[in-house]
Coordinates of C-alpha atoms in Angstrom, one line a residue:
Chain A
M1 CA 0.0 0.0 0.0
K2 CA 1.4 3.3 -1.0
G3 CA 0.3 6.6 0.4
V4 CA 1.1 8.6 3.4
K5 CA 2.6 7.0 6.4
V6 CA 1.2 8.3 9.7
F7 CA 2.4 8.0 13.2
L8 CA -0.2 8.3 15.9
S9 CA 0.0 8.8 19.6
G10 CA -2.8 9.2 22.1
D11 CA -6.1 7.4 22.2
V12 CA -5.6 5.0 19.4
P13 CA -8.9 3.1 19.4
R14 CA -10.8 6.4 19.5
L15 CA -9.1 7.8 16.5
L16 CA -9.4 4.5 14.6
R17 CA -13.2 4.6 15.4
K18 CA -13.5 8.2 14.4
S19 CA -11.6 7.8 11.2
A20 CA -13.6 4.7 10.3
D21 CA -16.8 6.6 11.0
R22 CA -15.6 9.3 8.6
G23 CA -15.0 6.7 5.9
V24 CA -11.2 6.8 5.9
C25 CA -9.6 3.5 5.0
L26 CA -6.5 2.7 7.0
Y27 CA -3.9 0.1 6.1
G28 CA -1.3 -1.7 8.1
V29 CA -2.4 -0.4 11.5
R30 CA 0.3 -1.5 13.9
E31 CA 0.9 -0.8 17.6
T32 CA 4.1 1.1 18.3
D33 CA 5.7 2.5 21.5
G34 CA 3.0 4.9 22.8
G35 CA 0.8 4.8 19.8
A36 CA 0.3 3.3 16.4
E37 CA 1.4 3.7 12.8
F38 CA -0.6 3.2 9.6
R39 CA -0.9 4.2 6.0
C40 CA -3.7 6.0 4.4
A41 CA -4.5 7.5 1.1
R42 CA -3.3 11.0 0.4
K43 CA -6.8 12.3 -0.1
D44 CA -7.8 11.3 3.4
V45 CA -5.1 13.3 5.2
F46 CA -7.3 16.3 5.9
T47 CA -10.2 14.1 7.1
L48 CA -7.8 12.5 9.5
M49 CA -6.6 15.8 10.7
R50 CA -10.2 16.8 11.4
A51 CA -10.8 13.6 13.2
R52 CA -7.7 14.2 15.3
R53 CA -9.1 17.4 16.7
S54 CA -12.0 15.7 18.4
C55 CA -9.8 12.9 19.8
G56 CA -6.9 14.8 21.2
C57 CA -4.4 12.7 19.4
T58 CA -1.1 13.7 17.8
L59 CA -0.5 12.8 14.2
Y60 CA 2.8 12.9 12.4
F61 CA 2.8 12.6 8.7
Q62 CA 6.0 11.2 7.2
K63 CA 7.1 13.4 4.4
E64 CA 8.3 11.7 1.3
R65 CA 11.3 13.4 -0.3
G66 CA 14.3 12.6 -2.4
L67 CA 15.1 12.1 -6.0
F68 CA 13.7 8.6 -6.2
H69 CA 10.4 9.7 -4.8
F70 CA 10.2 12.6 -7.1
A71 CA 11.2 10.5 -10.1
G72 CA 8.7 7.8 -9.1
K73 CA 5.9 10.4 -8.9
I74 CA 6.7 11.8 -12.3
L75 CA 7.1 8.4 -13.9
K76 CA 3.7 7.4 -12.4
K77 CA 2.0 10.4 -13.8
R78 CA 3.8 10.9 -17.1
P79 CA 5.6 7.7 -17.9
V80 CA 6.2 8.2 -21.6
L81 CA 8.1 11.5 -21.7
P82 CA 10.6 10.7 -18.9
S83 CA 11.1 7.2 -20.4
I84 CA 11.9 8.7 -23.8
F85 CA 14.3 11.2 -22.2
I86 CA 16.1 8.4 -20.3
L87 CA 16.3 6.3 -23.4
L88 CA 17.7 9.2 -25.4
L89 CA 20.2 10.0 -22.6
S90 CA 21.3 6.4 -22.5
A91 CA 21.7 6.3 -26.3
L92 CA 23.7 9.5 -26.2
F93 CA 25.8 8.2 -23.4
I94 CA 26.5 4.9 -25.1
S95 CA 27.2 6.5 -28.5
G96 CA 29.6 8.9 -26.8
A97 CA 31.6 6.1 -25.2
F98 CA 32.9 4.6 -28.6
Y99 CA 35.1 6.0 -31.3
Q100 CA 33.2 7.0 -34.4
S101 CA 36.1 7.8 -36.6
V102 CA 39.9 7.7 -36.6
E103 CA 41.9 10.5 -38.3
V104 CA 45.6 10.2 -39.1
D105 CA 47.7 13.3 -39.8
G106 CA 51.4 13.7 -40.6
C107 CA 52.0 10.6 -42.7
V108 CA 54.5 11.6 -45.5
K109 CA 57.0 8.8 -45.7
T110 CA 54.8 6.3 -43.9
D111 CA 52.0 4.4 -45.6
E112 CA 48.8 5.8 -44.1
K113 CA 46.8 2.7 -45.0
S114 CA 49.1 0.3 -43.3
F115 CA 49.5 2.6 -40.3
R116 CA 45.7 2.7 -40.0
E117 CA 45.6 -1.1 -40.1
A118 CA 48.2 -1.3 -37.4
L119 CA 46.2 1.1 -35.3
S120 CA 43.1 -1.0 -35.9
D121 CA 45.0 -4.1 -34.8
A122 CA 46.0 -2.3 -31.6
G123 CA 42.4 -1.4 -30.8
V124 CA 42.0 2.1 -32.2
R125 CA 39.2 1.8 -34.7
P126 CA 35.6 3.0 -35.1
G127 CA 33.4 1.2 -32.6
A128 CA 36.1 0.6 -30.1
P129 CA 35.3 1.9 -26.6
I130 CA 37.3 5.0 -25.8
K131 CA 38.1 4.0 -22.3
S132 CA 39.6 0.7 -23.4
V133 CA 42.3 2.3 -25.5
R134 CA 45.6 2.7 -23.6
V135 CA 48.0 5.0 -25.5
Q136 CA 51.2 3.4 -24.2
K137 CA 50.0 -0.1 -25.3
V138 CA 49.1 1.2 -28.7
R139 CA 52.5 2.9 -29.1
A140 CA 54.2 -0.3 -28.0
A141 CA 52.3 -2.3 -30.6
V142 CA 52.5 0.2 -33.5
M143 CA 55.9 1.9 -33.2
P144 CA 58.1 -1.2 -33.9
L145 CA 56.3 -1.8 -37.2
F146 CA 57.2 1.6 -38.6
P147 CA 60.8 2.7 -38.4
T148 CA 60.1 6.0 -40.1
V149 CA 57.8 7.0 -37.3
A150 CA 59.6 8.8 -34.5
Y151 CA 56.6 9.4 -32.4
F152 CA 52.8 9.7 -32.6
T153 CA 50.1 11.2 -30.4
L154 CA 46.7 9.8 -29.9
N155 CA 43.9 12.1 -28.6
A156 CA 40.2 11.5 -28.2
E157 CA 38.3 14.5 -29.4
G158 CA 34.8 13.6 -28.5
T159 CA 34.1 10.4 -30.4
R160 CA 36.9 11.0 -32.9
A161 CA 40.4 9.6 -32.4
R162 CA 43.0 12.0 -33.8
V163 CA 46.4 10.5 -34.4
T164 CA 49.3 12.8 -35.3
V165 CA 52.4 11.2 -36.7
Y166 CA 55.8 12.7 -36.3
E167 CA 58.3 11.1 -38.7
R168 CA 62.0 10.8 -38.3
R169 CA 64.1 13.6 -39.9
E170 CA 67.6 12.9 -41.3
A171 CA 70.3 14.9 -39.7
P172 CA 71.9 17.4 -42.1
P173 CA 75.3 16.1 -43.4
P174 CA 78.3 17.8 -41.8
E175 CA 80.0 20.4 -44.0
R176 CA 83.1 18.4 -45.1
D177 CA 84.8 21.3 -46.7
A178 CA 84.8 23.6 -43.6
P179 CA 88.3 23.9 -42.1
C180 CA 88.5 22.4 -38.6
D181 CA 90.8 21.0 -35.9
V182 CA 90.6 17.6 -34.2
I183 CA 90.8 17.6 -30.4
S184 CA 91.1 14.8 -27.9
G185 CA 88.1 13.8 -25.9
L186 CA 90.1 11.8 -23.3
T187 CA 93.0 12.2 -20.9
G188 CA 95.8 9.7 -21.1
V189 CA 99.0 8.5 -22.8
V190 CA 99.0 8.5 -26.6
C191 CA 99.7 5.0 -28.0
A192 CA 99.0 5.6 -31.7
V193 CA 98.3 8.6 -33.9
R194 CA 96.5 8.3 -37.3
V195 CA 96.2 11.5 -39.2
K196 CA 94.3 11.4 -42.5
R197 CA 94.3 15.1 -43.2
G198 CA 96.0 18.0 -41.5
E199 CA 99.1 18.2 -39.3
A200 CA 99.6 16.1 -36.2
Q201 CA 100.2 18.0 -32.9
V202 CA 100.9 15.0 -30.7
S203 CA 103.2 12.1 -30.8
V204 CA 103.3 8.6 -29.3
G205 CA 104.2 8.5 -25.6
Q206 CA 102.9 12.0 -25.0
T207 CA 100.3 12.7 -22.4
V208 CA 97.1 14.5 -23.7
E209 CA 94.3 16.0 -21.8
R210 CA 90.7 16.3 -22.7
G211 CA 90.4 19.2 -25.2
D212 CA 94.0 19.2 -26.4
I213 CA 94.4 19.6 -30.2
I214 CA 95.7 16.4 -31.7
A215 CA 95.6 17.5 -35.3
T216 CA 95.2 20.9 -36.9
G217 CA 93.8 21.9 -40.2
R218 CA 96.1 24.9 -40.4
V219 CA 98.9 23.6 -42.6
V220 CA 101.9 25.8 -43.2
Y221 CA 104.0 24.7 -46.2
K222 CA 107.7 25.3 -46.6
T223 CA 107.0 28.1 -49.0
G224 CA 105.3 29.9 -46.2
E225 CA 101.9 29.4 -47.6
T226 CA 99.1 28.5 -45.1
E227 CA 96.2 26.4 -46.1
L228 CA 93.1 25.7 -44.0
L229 CA 91.9 22.1 -44.3
P230 CA 89.2 20.1 -42.6
A231 CA 91.5 18.0 -40.4
S232 CA 90.7 14.3 -39.8
A233 CA 92.6 12.3 -37.3
E234 CA 92.3 9.9 -34.3
I235 CA 94.5 8.7 -31.6
D236 CA 94.6 5.6 -29.4
V237 CA 94.9 6.7 -25.7
R238 CA 95.7 4.5 -22.7
T239 CA 93.4 5.7 -19.9
W240 CA 93.1 4.9 -16.2
S241 CA 89.8 5.4 -14.4
V242 CA 88.8 4.9 -10.8
L243 CA 85.2 4.4 -9.8
R244 CA 84.0 4.4 -6.2
G245 CA 80.7 3.1 -4.9
L246 CA 79.2 3.0 -1.4
L247 CA 76.9 0.4 0.1
P248 CA 75.4 0.6 3.7
A249 CA 76.3 -2.3 5.9
E250 CA 72.8 -2.5 7.3
Y251 CA 69.5 -2.2 5.6
T252 CA 65.8 -2.5 6.6
S253 CA 63.9 -5.3 5.1
F254 CA 60.1 -5.3 5.2
E255 CA 58.8 -8.9 5.7
R256 CA 55.2 -10.0 5.6
T257 CA 53.7 -10.9 8.9
G258 CA 51.0 -13.1 7.4
R259 CA 48.0 -10.8 8.0
S260 CA 46.2 -9.3 5.1
R261 CA 43.0 -7.4 4.2
C262 CA 41.1 -7.0 1.0
A263 CA 39.4 -3.8 -0.3
Y264 CA 37.1 -4.0 -3.2
S265 CA 36.3 -1.0 -5.4
L266 CA 34.4 -0.4 -8.6
I267 CA 36.1 1.6 -11.3
L268 CA 33.4 3.4 -13.3
F269 CA 34.6 5.5 -16.2
G270 CA 37.9 5.9 -14.5
K271 CA 36.4 6.9 -11.2
R272 CA 37.1 4.7 -8.3
I273 CA 34.2 3.9 -6.0
S274 CA 35.0 2.1 -2.8
L275 CA 32.6 -0.7 -2.2
F276 CA 33.5 -1.3 1.4
P277 CA 34.6 1.5 3.7
I278 CA 38.1 0.8 4.6
E279 CA 40.5 3.1 6.5
S280 CA 43.0 4.8 4.3
C281 CA 46.0 3.5 6.2
V282 CA 45.2 -0.2 6.7
Y283 CA 48.5 -1.2 8.3
K284 CA 51.5 0.9 9.3
W285 CA 53.6 -0.9 6.8
Y286 CA 52.2 -2.9 4.0
H287 CA 52.6 -4.3 0.5
K288 CA 49.8 -3.7 -1.8
K289 CA 48.7 -6.0 -4.6
E290 CA 46.0 -4.8 -7.0
E291 CA 44.0 -7.0 -9.4
V292 CA 41.6 -5.4 -11.8
Y293 CA 38.9 -7.5 -13.4
A294 CA 37.6 -5.7 -16.4
L295 CA 34.0 -6.3 -17.6
T296 CA 34.2 -7.2 -21.3
L297 CA 31.8 -7.9 -24.1
G298 CA 33.8 -10.3 -26.4
K299 CA 37.4 -9.9 -27.3
N300 CA 37.9 -6.3 -27.9
A301 CA 34.9 -4.5 -26.5
A302 CA 35.5 -3.6 -22.9
L303 CA 32.8 -1.9 -20.8
P304 CA 33.9 1.1 -18.8
V305 CA 33.3 -0.9 -15.6
S306 CA 35.8 -2.9 -13.8
L307 CA 36.2 -4.4 -10.3
S308 CA 39.4 -3.7 -8.4
K309 CA 40.6 -5.9 -5.6
E310 CA 43.4 -4.5 -3.5
T311 CA 45.1 -6.8 -1.1
Y312 CA 47.1 -5.3 1.7
F313 CA 49.7 -7.5 3.3
E314 CA 51.0 -6.3 6.6
T315 CA 54.8 -6.1 6.8
A316 CA 57.2 -5.4 9.6
P317 CA 60.6 -3.8 9.4
R318 CA 63.6 -5.9 10.2
K319 CA 67.2 -4.7 10.4
K320 CA 69.5 -6.9 8.3
R321 CA 73.3 -6.8 7.9
V322 CA 75.0 -7.1 4.5
S323 CA 77.9 -9.6 4.6
K324 CA 81.2 -8.5 3.1
D325 CA 81.1 -11.1 0.4
A326 CA 77.6 -10.0 -0.7
A327 CA 78.7 -6.3 -0.6
K328 CA 81.8 -7.2 -2.7
E329 CA 79.7 -9.0 -5.3
I330 CA 77.1 -6.2 -5.5
L331 CA 79.6 -3.4 -5.7
K332 CA 81.8 -5.2 -8.2
A333 CA 78.8 -5.9 -10.5
S334 CA 77.5 -2.3 -10.2
L335 CA 80.9 -0.6 -10.7
S336 CA 82.0 -2.8 -13.6
A337 CA 78.7 -2.2 -15.3
R338 CA 79.2 1.6 -14.8
S339 CA 82.7 1.3 -16.1
Y340 CA 81.7 -0.6 -19.2
A341 CA 78.8 1.8 -19.9
A342 CA 81.2 4.8 -19.7
A343 CA 83.3 3.4 -22.7
P344 CA 81.6 0.4 -24.4
D345 CA 83.9 0.3 -27.4
A346 CA 87.1 0.5 -25.5
E347 CA 89.5 -2.4 -25.1
T348 CA 90.0 -3.2 -21.4
L349 CA 93.6 -3.9 -20.6
N350 CA 93.6 -4.4 -16.9
T351 CA 91.0 -4.1 -14.0
G352 CA 91.3 -4.1 -10.2
F353 CA 88.7 -4.1 -7.4
Y354 CA 88.8 -4.0 -3.7
V355 CA 86.3 -3.3 -0.9
L356 CA 86.9 -1.3 2.3
S357 CA 84.6 -1.4 5.3
R358 CA 84.4 1.6 7.6
R359 CA 81.7 3.4 9.7
G360 CA 79.0 1.0 8.7
V361 CA 79.6 1.5 5.0
Y362 CA 81.2 -0.7 2.4
E363 CA 83.2 1.3 -0.1
G364 CA 84.1 -0.4 -3.4
V365 CA 86.9 0.9 -5.6
F366 CA 87.1 -0.3 -9.2
T367 CA 90.1 0.6 -11.3
A368 CA 90.3 0.1 -15.1
E369 CA 93.0 0.5 -17.6
R370 CA 91.7 0.9 -21.1
L371 CA 92.8 1.6 -24.6
E372 CA 90.4 4.0 -26.2
T373 CA 90.2 5.8 -29.5
T374 CA 89.3 9.5 -29.7
G375 CA 89.3 12.4 -32.1
I376 CA 86.6 15.1 -32.2
Q377 CA 86.4 17.5 -35.1
T378 CA 85.9 21.0 -33.8
E379 CA 85.6 24.5 -35.1
M380 CA 89.0 26.0 -35.9
K381 CA 90.1 28.6 -33.3
E382 CA 92.1 31.7 -33.9
I383 CA 95.8 31.4 -33.4
G384 CA 96.7 31.9 -29.8
T385 CA 93.4 31.0 -28.3
D386 CA 92.9 28.2 -25.9
N387 CA 91.0 25.3 -27.5
K388 CA 90.4 23.4 -24.2
R389 CA 86.8 22.8 -23.3
Chain B
M1 CA -18.3 -27.8 6.4
K2 CA -16.1 -24.9 5.2
L3 CA -13.2 -23.7 7.4
T4 CA -14.7 -20.3 7.7
E5 CA -18.0 -21.8 8.9
R6 CA -16.2 -24.0 11.4
V7 CA -14.3 -21.1 12.9
Y8 CA -17.5 -19.0 12.9
N9 CA -19.3 -21.8 14.7
A10 CA -16.5 -22.2 17.2
A11 CA -16.3 -18.5 17.9
F12 CA -20.0 -18.0 18.5
S13 CA -22.3 -20.1 20.6
P14 CA -25.6 -21.1 18.9
G15 CA -27.7 -18.6 20.7
D16 CA -25.3 -15.7 20.3
R17 CA -24.7 -16.6 16.7
E18 CA -28.3 -16.2 15.9
E19 CA -28.5 -12.9 17.8
A20 CA -25.3 -11.7 16.2
L21 CA -26.6 -12.5 12.8
L22 CA -29.9 -10.7 13.7
R23 CA -28.1 -7.7 15.0
G24 CA -25.9 -7.6 11.9
F25 CA -22.5 -8.3 13.5
I26 CA -20.9 -10.8 11.3
C27 CA -17.5 -12.4 11.4
V28 CA -17.1 -13.4 7.8
G29 CA -14.2 -15.7 8.0
T30 CA -10.6 -16.5 8.9
A31 CA -7.5 -17.4 6.9
G32 CA -6.2 -20.2 9.1
D33 CA -4.7 -18.7 12.2
R34 CA -3.1 -15.8 10.3
G35 CA -6.0 -13.6 9.7
V36 CA -9.6 -12.7 10.5
F37 CA -12.0 -10.7 8.3
V38 CA -14.6 -8.8 10.2
E39 CA -17.6 -7.2 8.6
G40 CA -20.3 -5.1 10.1
H41 CA -18.4 -3.7 13.1
R42 CA -19.2 -0.4 14.7
G43 CA -15.7 0.7 15.6
I44 CA -12.6 -0.5 17.5
S45 CA -12.8 -0.4 21.3
A46 CA -9.4 -1.7 22.1
F47 CA -6.2 -1.9 20.1
S48 CA -2.9 -3.5 20.9
N49 CA -0.7 -6.1 19.3
T50 CA -2.1 -8.8 21.5
E51 CA -5.7 -8.0 21.4
I52 CA -8.1 -6.1 19.1
A53 CA -11.7 -5.5 20.1
F54 CA -14.4 -4.6 17.7
S55 CA -17.6 -3.2 19.1
G56 CA -21.0 -4.1 17.7
K57 CA -24.6 -3.5 18.5
G58 CA -25.0 -5.3 21.9
F59 CA -21.9 -7.5 21.2
S60 CA -18.2 -7.1 21.0
L61 CA -15.7 -9.3 19.3
R62 CA -12.2 -9.7 20.7
V63 CA -9.4 -11.1 18.7
A64 CA -6.5 -12.3 20.8
G65 CA -3.1 -13.4 19.6
K66 CA 0.5 -12.2 19.0
G67 CA 1.7 -9.5 16.7
L68 CA -1.7 -8.5 15.7
F69 CA -2.3 -5.6 13.4
L70 CA -5.0 -4.3 11.2
R71 CA -4.1 -4.9 7.6
A72 CA -7.1 -2.8 6.5
L73 CA -9.7 -0.9 8.3
S74 CA -12.8 0.8 6.8
R75 CA -16.2 1.9 8.1
E76 CA -17.7 -1.6 8.3
K77 CA -14.9 -4.0 7.4
A78 CA -11.6 -4.9 8.9
M79 CA -8.9 -7.4 8.3
V80 CA -6.8 -8.5 11.2
S81 CA -3.5 -10.2 10.6
G82 CA -1.0 -11.8 12.9
E83 CA -0.8 -15.0 14.9
I84 CA -4.4 -15.5 16.1
C85 CA -5.0 -17.5 19.2
A86 CA -8.6 -17.0 20.0
L87 CA -11.8 -15.2 19.1
Y88 CA -14.1 -14.1 21.9
F89 CA -17.6 -13.0 21.5
E90 CA -18.9 -10.9 24.5
R91 CA -22.3 -9.5 25.2
N92 CA -22.1 -5.8 26.2
E93 CA -23.3 -4.8 29.6
P94 CA -26.6 -3.1 29.5

């Protein structure tokens, strides 16, 4: 029975008798603490209020408010128009959640058709849900297929996917005919000098520093004539490098205690709605593992609703000590990798490594003796100016 | 004999039943022990969740039980629901 809910206190039988005499139908009359409650039709409210005056009872009419009540009233009175509105809104919403077209700009050297096909295979095609497209994944799938493409952007403009392609540009060739000097990029002892053009400025056994001229393009002939040439030369240099690395002797390890809690949330159009209220800081220290279950329709159509399960594992900090052997191994691997990365093409002649332990810190020292090749063409300086960088 | 008739006969003694019928106070029937349909009452004289009394002309009908409530109440008809234990028919004091 719908209608008005009424709470009554006072002489209940009397009011019931009076209201029945006045032809008011009451429904669900139940006894409550100090009175009764019932429902009656909306049209009988004023009759009940008049009956109340002669009984000395108190009536309280429960007000019905809220969006659902309002929507229910409208739907009950005018069901067609709101239904059409809701249907249109739903259709608009659904149509706005999918790509209608894909536009590709900037393809000059790249075949646009094959690029579009690759995009389609990666999920960017008309009819695909906008929310299901992840730009990073699309780039990872498409970029390796097109070496001419340096970068591309993917933006959703309403229901249109706009892809802008940036292609690779060739670097302009160096001006070979411009006069220049060749300088050293390293510091060490010269082992070999190879001059293709220009005049050598260093000899074997000499020490060079970074920035020293090793060959000049300013050639002075015996006749006193001076010619400016683009010098070309390279030298082999024996270098010594020392790398140092530090490792704390103690570290804090967070180990799981075995206790865990789960928090479920609903991800609706990118918005996260927590299903169960859970405090923001579950444990003082914890590891979090998140699993997202996406709701899909078939292989490629993903609905914008997914369930997220976050598992919080409680952890506790434990102090741990690093053994010297472990520190030696870690530091040696790290420093040798750094040393190799500094000069990957160099020939390593000799290496050394040792570990020192002091003040709760392990210090690793890695020495390397290498044979490297250098020779950097640089703009010719005026005579008398320092060419060091 | 129908169930409603059996309950009706059990609730009213033969003499009262005739008088009740004559005076227009009629208990139409019951739905097992879960409901009583009363017709021709003249108001409610007592109301609680263990007892509901209907007044009539010279008679009153008491419905006793647990968790009683009036499912519907109009001028002449009433439907009592709940766990009904007994129906009493009483003659009003002159």
